[in-house]
Amino acid sequence: MLKERRVDPDALLSGLEEGQGKLTVFLGAAVGVGKTYAMLEAAREQLAEGVDVVVGWVETHGRLETEALLQGLPVVPARIIEYEHKEFLEMDLDALLQRRPELVLVDELAHTNVSGSRHARRYQDIEEMLAAGIHVYTTVNIQHLETLKDIVAQITGVTVSETVPDRILEQCAQIQLVDIRPEELFQRFKDGKVYIPGQDEEAKRKFLRPGNINALRELSLRYTARRVDRQVESYMRLHGIAGPWPAGERVLVCISASPFSAQLIRIAKRMAEGLQAEWMAVYIDTSRRFPVREEEKDQLAKNLHLAEELGAETINLTGNDVAGELVDLARKRNVSQIIIGKPRYSRLWELMHGSVVDKVIRMSEGISVHVIPGNPKQIQNRYKEKQPIQQHTKILIKVFPYLASFLMIVLLTLLLSPFKEALGLVNISMLYLLPVLLSSVRWGIRPAIASAVMAVIGFDFFLVTPTLSFTVADLRYLITFVIFLMVALFTSRLSTRLREQVLNSRRREARVSALYSLSKEIAAVAELEPVLESIVKKVADTIEGQVVLLLPDKENKLKLKACSEAKEKTFFDTKEYAVASWVFTRGQKAGKGTDTLGTAEGLYLPLRTDKEMRGVLGIRSSDPDTYFEPEQLRLLEAFASTASMALARVKLADEAREAQTLAESERLRNALFNSLSHDLRTPLSSIIGAVSGLLESDEVYSKEARRDLLQSIQQGALRMSRFVNNLLDMAKLEGGFVQPHKEWCDLQDIIGVALSRMEESLGNRPVNVNIDNNLPLVKVDFTLIEQVLINLLDNALKYSEPATAINIVVLQKGGEIEVSIADRGPEILQDDMERIFDKFYRLQSPRLISGTGLGLAICKGFVEAHRGKIRAINRPGRGVEIKFTLPLEKEPPVMGQVDHKGD
């Protein structure tokens, strides 16, 4: 029975990139094989089929056949760039992106752009066009592939300076191999069809030899064959064709700050490609091997950048045992192949410190180890061209630890010589360990060993009998000297290792503490401005430079929102704004230290979360001549990530507040609409009905009936008046327009006026009033407190049982007056006790109770305007009591001097 063919979903999705342009590469073994000619022929075929073809950049080198094919094709003029007072022509990327043709012809893929261009390399220009959905035809020679650079140098003796990452060709849609026989190529050179006159002889002598050409042809044919093989495998995966798929492999390469690591990276890339394996580049950070010079730091940054560019996963580890850390990582990540360079240390050094390669081989059970020897002629110091002052300074820095150790031994010998008999040689020998320990802690193991040797010499020559001679009367002192050297060596190594661990811990602690401090500062801040200030200040303090932060406005254009210095002193100008805008649009870092817009003064990092751009972080180092180290770059990227999350959190908090406000507004609108529909319609209906009866049947109703109808009209009008007054009072409270006009008043008068106004509503309902006889006057707004009492009485009427009494009690408690209104209605649940004073909040009741839910909210506002308090409690047994307090003034006037307000 045939097995069902199942399509690989990953392979299927990999071919469905929407909006991405396709790249076609015309690959040749060497210059002059006809790549540009073949590209122009293919472009003319596309033009004949109606495709919008544009020439972005084509280099004819004066070849008549190539120039003839170029005639008739649309050309976008080159851009003029001024560099060092000279004008250069480069492809106009912006004009091509604005023109947006279907197909662009770009010659010389490995070309390096003139300084001042947006990108450092032409292949980056092509990547931007592909991202914009434009198809591209381009040309390249096989020697320009990054992973083949070392092989080409070994074959031809020429090191290619301009290379292209292999991922460019791996991700292209099609590779067209352009190949001719070597004899035909040399004939073309003789005919002058390859270079302009004057260059052909030199090129043939240095590079174009029959053996070289055949080797380069083999490389190009093999590369194209591997490409075809991968396409067949992709086709099989895409269509679910069963096959003997290879098992997974992983390749690990150990790199350092040496230029030789670049060769190891290329070897690892080729091996991973041949094995179809994942690969990673690992740098072990130890204090002994940590790059100290700026040149070493730059070289390490280049090596890590090269590994990332070739598609490796870069890993940075910290430890003192390089072999142990390397093998442990290999076992954790299931690595099957380790690539390591053969060290250039002497045999003596390896005997003293051990060989890393030997340790890796011994520990790597089940893992293949590839040891790559370097060429001493190629691994040379590239940084010898220094100014004499700098060289002398470095020599002085190197010699100083040894000179200081020598002076300490001399000084100690002079001090101990007079006390030789009193102290004894054993104690003196122990004292000689002090400068050894100090040298190891302060300067490292080499000055410590030198100090130990000098200590033995000084001890033997000046203190051991016979003095002033290296001969020893007692041979047992030789054992003492050997033990002394061993103790000095071990203690110096231990102290040096401790110092290295302390330095490593401090570096990591500084990074972690900086990130923690920033996260802590912005974690609890919900406002945008404090968050921006914290981000800018923390990043500026960490990198000791200038920092700017740009955020998009409503039109999605970047605006400078925060900077570490005054705006007039910042480095940010129009040119820097263009770089920041590009970063914001593309979502990729650019600026100083990168291959994109590298002439900028600052480094710009995108602030992005969940594929949404939040802004751009710009950093300029205090020293404009130095670049950020890989460790600093990772810290800055971590800062950018933290800042992105903080900005996203602030935005989400604003959106949550807006959503809450909208929800509250919607709730209030619905409550107000429901109240209006009920509390206005009911009294209006009664008024309309009574008025209609009076108008239509003027002679039918008796005098008593007419009086009842008029009373209905009056009650409805009063009810509407209270409703409208409540709305107006709440509007005044919301707008902050309630300003109490306080006067000395008697609460008994206010209660009496309130009861008279509620006479119609109270009807026959009993009201018990209990007021303290010695109650002092209060300074309040008569009208506002009257309205509070009316609302509380109305609330008691609505929620209490008919015919039950309402109790009003007024007492003096300390420096305030307490007024309570109690009823015998249903109790209030504890959850509703505080909410009853909210706007439009109404308790659930089995009876149909009219009202807007504004009465108690107005009471709370009016009482608090008098600096009082209001609350509700359940009465023992049954009922609810609402109490409010009013503060007393110190010296109330005499009762006869008070003017009472009333109706």
mmCIF file of N, CA, C and O in Angstrom, residues 26 34-48 65 69-70 73 105 137:
data_model
loop_
_atom_site.group_PDB
_atom_site.id
_atom_site.type_symbol
_atom_site.label_atom_id
_atom_site.label_comp_id
_atom_site.label_asym_id
_atom_site.label_seq_id
_atom_site.Cartn_x
_atom_site.Cartn_y
_atom_site.Cartn_z
ATOM 1 N N PHE A 26 23.188 36.579 -11.924
ATOM 2 C CA PHE A 26 23.987 36.060 -13.028
ATOM 3 C C PHE A 26 25.389 35.842 -12.492
ATOM 4 O O PHE A 26 26.130 36.797 -12.249
ATOM 5 N N GLY A 34 30.925 37.459 -19.412
ATOM 6 C CA GLY A 34 29.696 37.892 -20.081
ATOM 7 C C GLY A 34 28.481 37.952 -19.189
ATOM 8 O O GLY A 34 27.353 37.813 -19.672
ATOM 9 N N LYS A 35 28.668 38.204 -17.904
ATOM 10 C CA LYS A 35 27.527 38.279 -16.985
ATOM 11 C C LYS A 35 26.626 39.466 -17.326
ATOM 12 O O LYS A 35 25.399 39.336 -17.397
ATOM 13 N N THR A 36 27.228 40.637 -17.480
ATOM 14 C CA THR A 36 26.438 41.837 -17.783
ATOM 15 C C THR A 36 25.736 41.692 -19.124
ATOM 16 O O THR A 36 24.570 42.097 -19.287
ATOM 17 N N TYR A 37 26.421 41.110 -20.090
ATOM 18 C CA TYR A 37 25.834 40.893 -21.420
ATOM 19 C C TYR A 37 24.608 39.984 -21.315
ATOM 20 O O TYR A 37 23.539 40.267 -21.885
ATOM 21 N N ALA A 38 24.748 38.871 -20.574
ATOM 22 C CA ALA A 38 23.626 37.947 -20.414
ATOM 23 C C ALA A 38 22.481 38.609 -19.656
ATOM 24 O O ALA A 38 21.301 38.389 -19.968
ATOM 25 N N MET A 39 22.789 39.450 -18.659
ATOM 26 C CA MET A 39 21.744 40.139 -17.912
ATOM 27 C C MET A 39 20.978 41.102 -18.813
ATOM 28 O O MET A 39 19.737 41.181 -18.757
ATOM 29 N N LEU A 40 21.684 41.842 -19.680
ATOM 30 C CA LEU A 40 21.011 42.780 -20.572
ATOM 31 C C LEU A 40 20.161 42.047 -21.608
ATOM 32 O O LEU A 40 19.075 42.515 -21.979
ATOM 33 N N GLU A 41 20.637 40.913 -22.091
ATOM 34 C CA GLU A 41 19.827 40.130 -23.032
ATOM 35 C C GLU A 41 18.531 39.659 -22.377
ATOM 36 O O GLU A 41 17.442 39.752 -22.966
ATOM 37 N N ALA A 42 18.635 39.139 -21.137
ATOM 38 C CA ALA A 42 17.429 38.697 -20.432
ATOM 39 C C ALA A 42 16.500 39.871 -20.156
ATOM 40 O O ALA A 42 15.270 39.742 -20.226
ATOM 41 N N ALA A 43 17.066 41.048 -19.868
ATOM 42 C CA ALA A 43 16.235 42.223 -19.616
ATOM 43 C C ALA A 43 15.500 42.654 -20.869
ATOM 44 O O ALA A 43 14.335 43.079 -20.823
ATOM 45 N N ARG A 44 16.148 42.563 -22.025
ATOM 46 C CA ARG A 44 15.475 42.921 -23.281
ATOM 47 C C ARG A 44 14.317 41.974 -23.581
ATOM 48 O O ARG A 44 13.275 42.385 -24.100
ATOM 49 N N GLU A 45 14.473 40.703 -23.243
ATOM 50 C CA GLU A 45 13.365 39.766 -23.425
ATOM 51 C C GLU A 45 12.192 40.144 -22.532
ATOM 52 O O GLU A 45 11.030 40.094 -22.959
ATOM 53 N N GLN A 46 12.485 40.535 -21.282
ATOM 54 C CA GLN A 46 11.412 40.970 -20.380
ATOM 55 C C GLN A 46 10.749 42.252 -20.886
ATOM 56 O O GLN A 46 9.526 42.411 -20.789
ATOM 57 N N LEU A 47 11.550 43.156 -21.431
ATOM 58 C CA LEU A 47 10.999 44.405 -21.952
ATOM 59 C C LEU A 47 10.085 44.139 -23.140
ATOM 60 O O LEU A 47 9.035 44.782 -23.301
ATOM 61 N N ALA A 48 10.462 43.166 -23.976
ATOM 62 C CA ALA A 48 9.624 42.817 -25.131
ATOM 63 C C ALA A 48 8.299 42.203 -24.702
ATOM 64 O O ALA A 48 7.298 42.295 -25.425
ATOM 65 N N GLU A 65 29.861 45.846 -27.352
ATOM 66 C CA GLU A 65 28.695 44.967 -27.409
ATOM 67 C C GLU A 65 27.746 45.249 -26.237
ATOM 68 O O GLU A 65 26.522 45.258 -26.411
ATOM 69 N N LEU A 69 23.737 46.747 -26.320
ATOM 70 C CA LEU A 69 22.554 46.160 -25.672
ATOM 71 C C LEU A 69 21.892 47.154 -24.717
ATOM 72 O O LEU A 69 20.688 47.075 -24.465
ATOM 73 N N LEU A 70 22.667 48.084 -24.187
ATOM 74 C CA LEU A 70 22.122 49.052 -23.248
ATOM 75 C C LEU A 70 21.256 50.105 -23.925
ATOM 76 O O LEU A 70 20.408 50.723 -23.273
ATOM 77 N N LEU A 73 17.112 50.867 -23.405
ATOM 78 C CA LEU A 73 16.582 50.507 -22.088
ATOM 79 C C LEU A 73 16.456 51.772 -21.229
ATOM 80 O O LEU A 73 17.370 52.609 -21.207
ATOM 81 N N LEU A 105 17.829 46.558 -13.141
ATOM 82 C CA LEU A 105 19.121 45.948 -13.449
ATOM 83 C C LEU A 105 20.193 46.626 -12.613
ATOM 84 O O LEU A 105 20.352 47.851 -12.662
ATOM 85 N N TYR A 137 17.653 42.115 -11.237
ATOM 86 C CA TYR A 137 18.676 41.322 -11.913
ATOM 87 C C TYR A 137 20.029 41.891 -11.494
ATOM 88 O O TYR A 137 20.232 43.113 -11.524
#
